[in-house]
Tab-separated table of C-alpha atoms in Angstrom:
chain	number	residue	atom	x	y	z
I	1	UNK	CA	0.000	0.000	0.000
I	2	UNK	CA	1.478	3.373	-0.671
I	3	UNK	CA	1.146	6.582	1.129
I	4	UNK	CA	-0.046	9.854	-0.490
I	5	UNK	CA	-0.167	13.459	0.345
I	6	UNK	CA	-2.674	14.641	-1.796
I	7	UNK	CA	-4.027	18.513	-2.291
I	8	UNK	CA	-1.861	21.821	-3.104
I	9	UNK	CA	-3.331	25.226	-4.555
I	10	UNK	CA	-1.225	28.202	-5.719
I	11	UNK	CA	-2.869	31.793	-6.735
I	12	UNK	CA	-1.393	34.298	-7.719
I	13	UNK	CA	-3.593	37.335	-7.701
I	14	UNK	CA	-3.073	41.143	-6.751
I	15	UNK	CA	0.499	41.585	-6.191
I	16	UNK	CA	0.791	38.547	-3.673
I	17	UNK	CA	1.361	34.776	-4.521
I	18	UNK	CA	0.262	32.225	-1.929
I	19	UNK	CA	0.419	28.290	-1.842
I	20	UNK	CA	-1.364	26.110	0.398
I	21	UNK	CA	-1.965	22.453	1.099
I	22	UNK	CA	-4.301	20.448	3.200
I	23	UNK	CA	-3.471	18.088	5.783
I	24	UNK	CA	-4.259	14.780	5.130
I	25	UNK	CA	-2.083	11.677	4.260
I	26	UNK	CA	-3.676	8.227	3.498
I	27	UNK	CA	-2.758	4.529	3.158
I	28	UNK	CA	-5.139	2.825	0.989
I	29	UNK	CA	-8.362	3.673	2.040
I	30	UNK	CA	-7.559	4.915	5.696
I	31	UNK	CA	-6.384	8.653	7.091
I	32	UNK	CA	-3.350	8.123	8.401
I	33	UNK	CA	-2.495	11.657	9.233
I	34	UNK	CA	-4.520	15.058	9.120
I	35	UNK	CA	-2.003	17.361	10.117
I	36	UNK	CA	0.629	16.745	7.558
I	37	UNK	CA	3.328	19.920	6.028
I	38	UNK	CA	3.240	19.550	2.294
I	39	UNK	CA	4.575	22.931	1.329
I	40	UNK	CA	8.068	24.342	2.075
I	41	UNK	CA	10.077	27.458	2.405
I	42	UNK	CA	13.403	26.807	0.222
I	43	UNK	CA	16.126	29.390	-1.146
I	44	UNK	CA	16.040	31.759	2.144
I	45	UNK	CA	12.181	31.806	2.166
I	46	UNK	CA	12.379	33.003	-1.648
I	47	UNK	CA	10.878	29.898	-2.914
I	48	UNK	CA	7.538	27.649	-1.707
I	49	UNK	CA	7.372	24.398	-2.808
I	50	UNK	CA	3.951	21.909	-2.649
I	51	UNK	CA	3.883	18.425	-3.602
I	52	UNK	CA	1.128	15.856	-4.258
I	53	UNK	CA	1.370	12.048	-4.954
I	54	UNK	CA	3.689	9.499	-3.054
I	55	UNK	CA	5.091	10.821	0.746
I	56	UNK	CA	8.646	9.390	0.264
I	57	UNK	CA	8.783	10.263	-3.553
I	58	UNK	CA	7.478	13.601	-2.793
I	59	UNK	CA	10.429	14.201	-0.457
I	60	UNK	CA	13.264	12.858	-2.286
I	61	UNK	CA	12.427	15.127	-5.198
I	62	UNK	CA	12.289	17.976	-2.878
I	63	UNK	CA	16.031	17.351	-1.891
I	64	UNK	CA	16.990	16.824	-5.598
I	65	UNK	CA	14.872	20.517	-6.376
I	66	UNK	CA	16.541	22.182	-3.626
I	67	UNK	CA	20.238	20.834	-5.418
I	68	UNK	CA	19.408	21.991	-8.356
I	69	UNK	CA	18.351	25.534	-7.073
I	70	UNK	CA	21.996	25.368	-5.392
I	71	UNK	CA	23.316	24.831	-8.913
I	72	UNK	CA	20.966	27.318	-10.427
I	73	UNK	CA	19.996	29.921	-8.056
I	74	UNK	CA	19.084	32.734	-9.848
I	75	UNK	CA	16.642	31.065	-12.251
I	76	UNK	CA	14.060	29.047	-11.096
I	77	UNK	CA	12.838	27.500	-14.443
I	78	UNK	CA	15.858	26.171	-15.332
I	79	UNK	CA	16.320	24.506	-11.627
I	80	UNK	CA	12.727	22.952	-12.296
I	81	UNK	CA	13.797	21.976	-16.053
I	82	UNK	CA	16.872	20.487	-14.827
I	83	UNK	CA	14.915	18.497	-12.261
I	84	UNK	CA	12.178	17.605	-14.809
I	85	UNK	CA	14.522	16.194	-17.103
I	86	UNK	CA	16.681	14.195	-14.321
I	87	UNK	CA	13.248	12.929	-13.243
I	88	UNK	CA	12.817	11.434	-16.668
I	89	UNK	CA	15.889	9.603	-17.413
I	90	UNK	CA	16.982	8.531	-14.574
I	91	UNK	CA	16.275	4.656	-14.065
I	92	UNK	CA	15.346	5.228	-10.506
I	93	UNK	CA	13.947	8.695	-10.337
I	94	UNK	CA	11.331	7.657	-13.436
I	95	UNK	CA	9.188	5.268	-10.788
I	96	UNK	CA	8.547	8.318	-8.561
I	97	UNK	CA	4.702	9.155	-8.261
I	98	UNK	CA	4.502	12.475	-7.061
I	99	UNK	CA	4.130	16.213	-8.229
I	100	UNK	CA	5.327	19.356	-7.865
I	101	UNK	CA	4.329	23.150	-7.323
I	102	UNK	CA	7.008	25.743	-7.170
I	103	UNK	CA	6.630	29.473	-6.485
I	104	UNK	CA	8.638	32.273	-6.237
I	105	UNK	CA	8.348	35.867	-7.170
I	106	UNK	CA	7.955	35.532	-10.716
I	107	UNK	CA	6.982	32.046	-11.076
I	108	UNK	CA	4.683	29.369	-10.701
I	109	UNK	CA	5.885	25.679	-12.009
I	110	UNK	CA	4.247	22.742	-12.354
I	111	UNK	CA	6.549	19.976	-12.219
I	112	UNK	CA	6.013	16.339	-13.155
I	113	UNK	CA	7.852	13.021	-13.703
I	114	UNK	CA	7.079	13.353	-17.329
I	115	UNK	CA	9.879	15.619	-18.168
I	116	UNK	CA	6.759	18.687	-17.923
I	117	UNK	CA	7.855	22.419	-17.002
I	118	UNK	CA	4.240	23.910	-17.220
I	119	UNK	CA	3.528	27.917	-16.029
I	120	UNK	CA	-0.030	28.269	-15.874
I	121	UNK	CA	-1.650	31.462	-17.546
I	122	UNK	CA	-3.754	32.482	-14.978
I	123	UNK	CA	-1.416	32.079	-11.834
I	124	UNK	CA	-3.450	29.678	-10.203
I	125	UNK	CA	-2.137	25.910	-10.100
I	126	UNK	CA	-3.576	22.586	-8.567
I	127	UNK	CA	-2.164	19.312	-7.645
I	128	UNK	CA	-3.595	16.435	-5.997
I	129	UNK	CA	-6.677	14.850	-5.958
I	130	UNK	CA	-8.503	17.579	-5.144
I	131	UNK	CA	-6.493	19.681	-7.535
I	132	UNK	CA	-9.512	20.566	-10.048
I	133	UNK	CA	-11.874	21.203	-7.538
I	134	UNK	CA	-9.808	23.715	-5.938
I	135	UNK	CA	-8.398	25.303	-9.189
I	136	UNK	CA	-12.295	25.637	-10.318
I	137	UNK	CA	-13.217	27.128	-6.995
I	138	UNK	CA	-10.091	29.652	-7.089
I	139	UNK	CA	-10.602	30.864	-10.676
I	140	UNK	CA	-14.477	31.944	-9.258
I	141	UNK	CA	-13.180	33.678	-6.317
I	142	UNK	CA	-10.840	35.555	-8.316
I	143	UNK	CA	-13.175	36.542	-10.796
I	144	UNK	CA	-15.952	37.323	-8.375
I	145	UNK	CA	-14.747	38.439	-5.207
I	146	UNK	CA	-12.643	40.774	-3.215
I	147	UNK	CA	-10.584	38.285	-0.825
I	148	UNK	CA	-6.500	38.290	-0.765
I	149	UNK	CA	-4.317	35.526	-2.674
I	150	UNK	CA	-4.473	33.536	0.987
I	151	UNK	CA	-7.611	34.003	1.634
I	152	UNK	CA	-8.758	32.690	-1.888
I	153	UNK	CA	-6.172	29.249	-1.623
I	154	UNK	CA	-7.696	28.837	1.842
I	155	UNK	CA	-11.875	28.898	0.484
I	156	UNK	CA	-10.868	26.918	-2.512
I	157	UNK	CA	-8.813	24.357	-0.368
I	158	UNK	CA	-11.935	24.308	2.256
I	159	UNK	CA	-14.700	23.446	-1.146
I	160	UNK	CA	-12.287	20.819	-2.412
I	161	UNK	CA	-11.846	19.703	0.986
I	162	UNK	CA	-15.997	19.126	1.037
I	163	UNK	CA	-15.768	17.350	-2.666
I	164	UNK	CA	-12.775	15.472	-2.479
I	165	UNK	CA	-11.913	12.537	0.361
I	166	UNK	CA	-8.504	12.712	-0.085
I	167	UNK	CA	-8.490	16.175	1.160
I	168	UNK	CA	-8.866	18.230	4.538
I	169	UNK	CA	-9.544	21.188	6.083
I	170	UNK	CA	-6.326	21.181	8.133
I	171	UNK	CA	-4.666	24.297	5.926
I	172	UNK	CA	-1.333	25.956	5.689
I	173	UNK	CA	-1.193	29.055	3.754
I	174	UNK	CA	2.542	30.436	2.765
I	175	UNK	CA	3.158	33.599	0.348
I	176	UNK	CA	4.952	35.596	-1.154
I	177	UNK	CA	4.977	39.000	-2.732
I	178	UNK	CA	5.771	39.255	-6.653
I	179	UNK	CA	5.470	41.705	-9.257
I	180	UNK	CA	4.001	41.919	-13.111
């Protein structure tokens, strides 16, 4: 049985980007933890990281994103292409399952085990199983309401959160502030 982490949402919406991630961690069928960290403060705090998908996968490609940042520090696309393409061809590395977010102040990755580098258009990002739900929920509140980049993750992470099993209303909210 394998464990996964499962929901992250980034927005990035009036001057402020902010990434958060539910709780929850399951084996199978069963909650095994509701309290779980699945974003990350890398690069001095310049950089938030999410991840979605396999526990122990998720974490060793954390420690091979944060090398790569070492190696490329000024440019956080190329640290995520340089993963992305490690992630592919390496023998071992290729049988992770998990996903990555990355933010920083001009960015916001999706990585994947498929050699993918993807910036979405609109800012906002989701990974997970609850993912869609809280991407679909985000793009509303931006479009209709008034609330802050945080508050927006946290409502969209709270509807998935009623949709989607795999996902909880145990929240952490990080962000950032970026420029056009």
């Amino acid at each position: 049985m394998k464990t996964h982490s499962t929901t992250i949402l980034t927005v990035r919406h009036k001057g402020i980007v902010a990434m958060g991630g539910d709780g929850q961690v399951t084996v199978g069928n069963s909650i095994m933890k509701a309290d779980a960290v699945k974003i990350r403060r890398i690069m001095d705090g310049r950089v938030i990281t999410g991840f979605a998908g396999s526990t122990a996968d998720a974490f060793a490609l954390l420690e091979r994103f944060e090398a790569k940042l070492k190696d490329f520090p000024q440019n956080v696309p190329r640290a995520a292409t340089e993963l992305a393409k490690e992630w592919r061809t390496d023998r071992v590395l290729r049988r992770l399952e998990a996903m990555m977010a990355v933010v920083d102040a001009r960015h916001t990755l999706l990585v994947t085990g498929n050699g993918d580098v993807v910036q979405p258009t609109d800012g906002i990002l989701g990974i997970g199983s609850g993912g869609n739900y809280a991407v679909a929920a985000a793009r509303a509140l931006v479009a209709h309401s008034e609330l802050t980049a945080p508050e927006i993750v946290r409502t969209a992470l709270e509807i998935a959160a009623g949709i989607d099993v795999y996902t909880n209303t145990h929240i952490l909210v990080e962000e950032l502030e970026w420029q056009n």
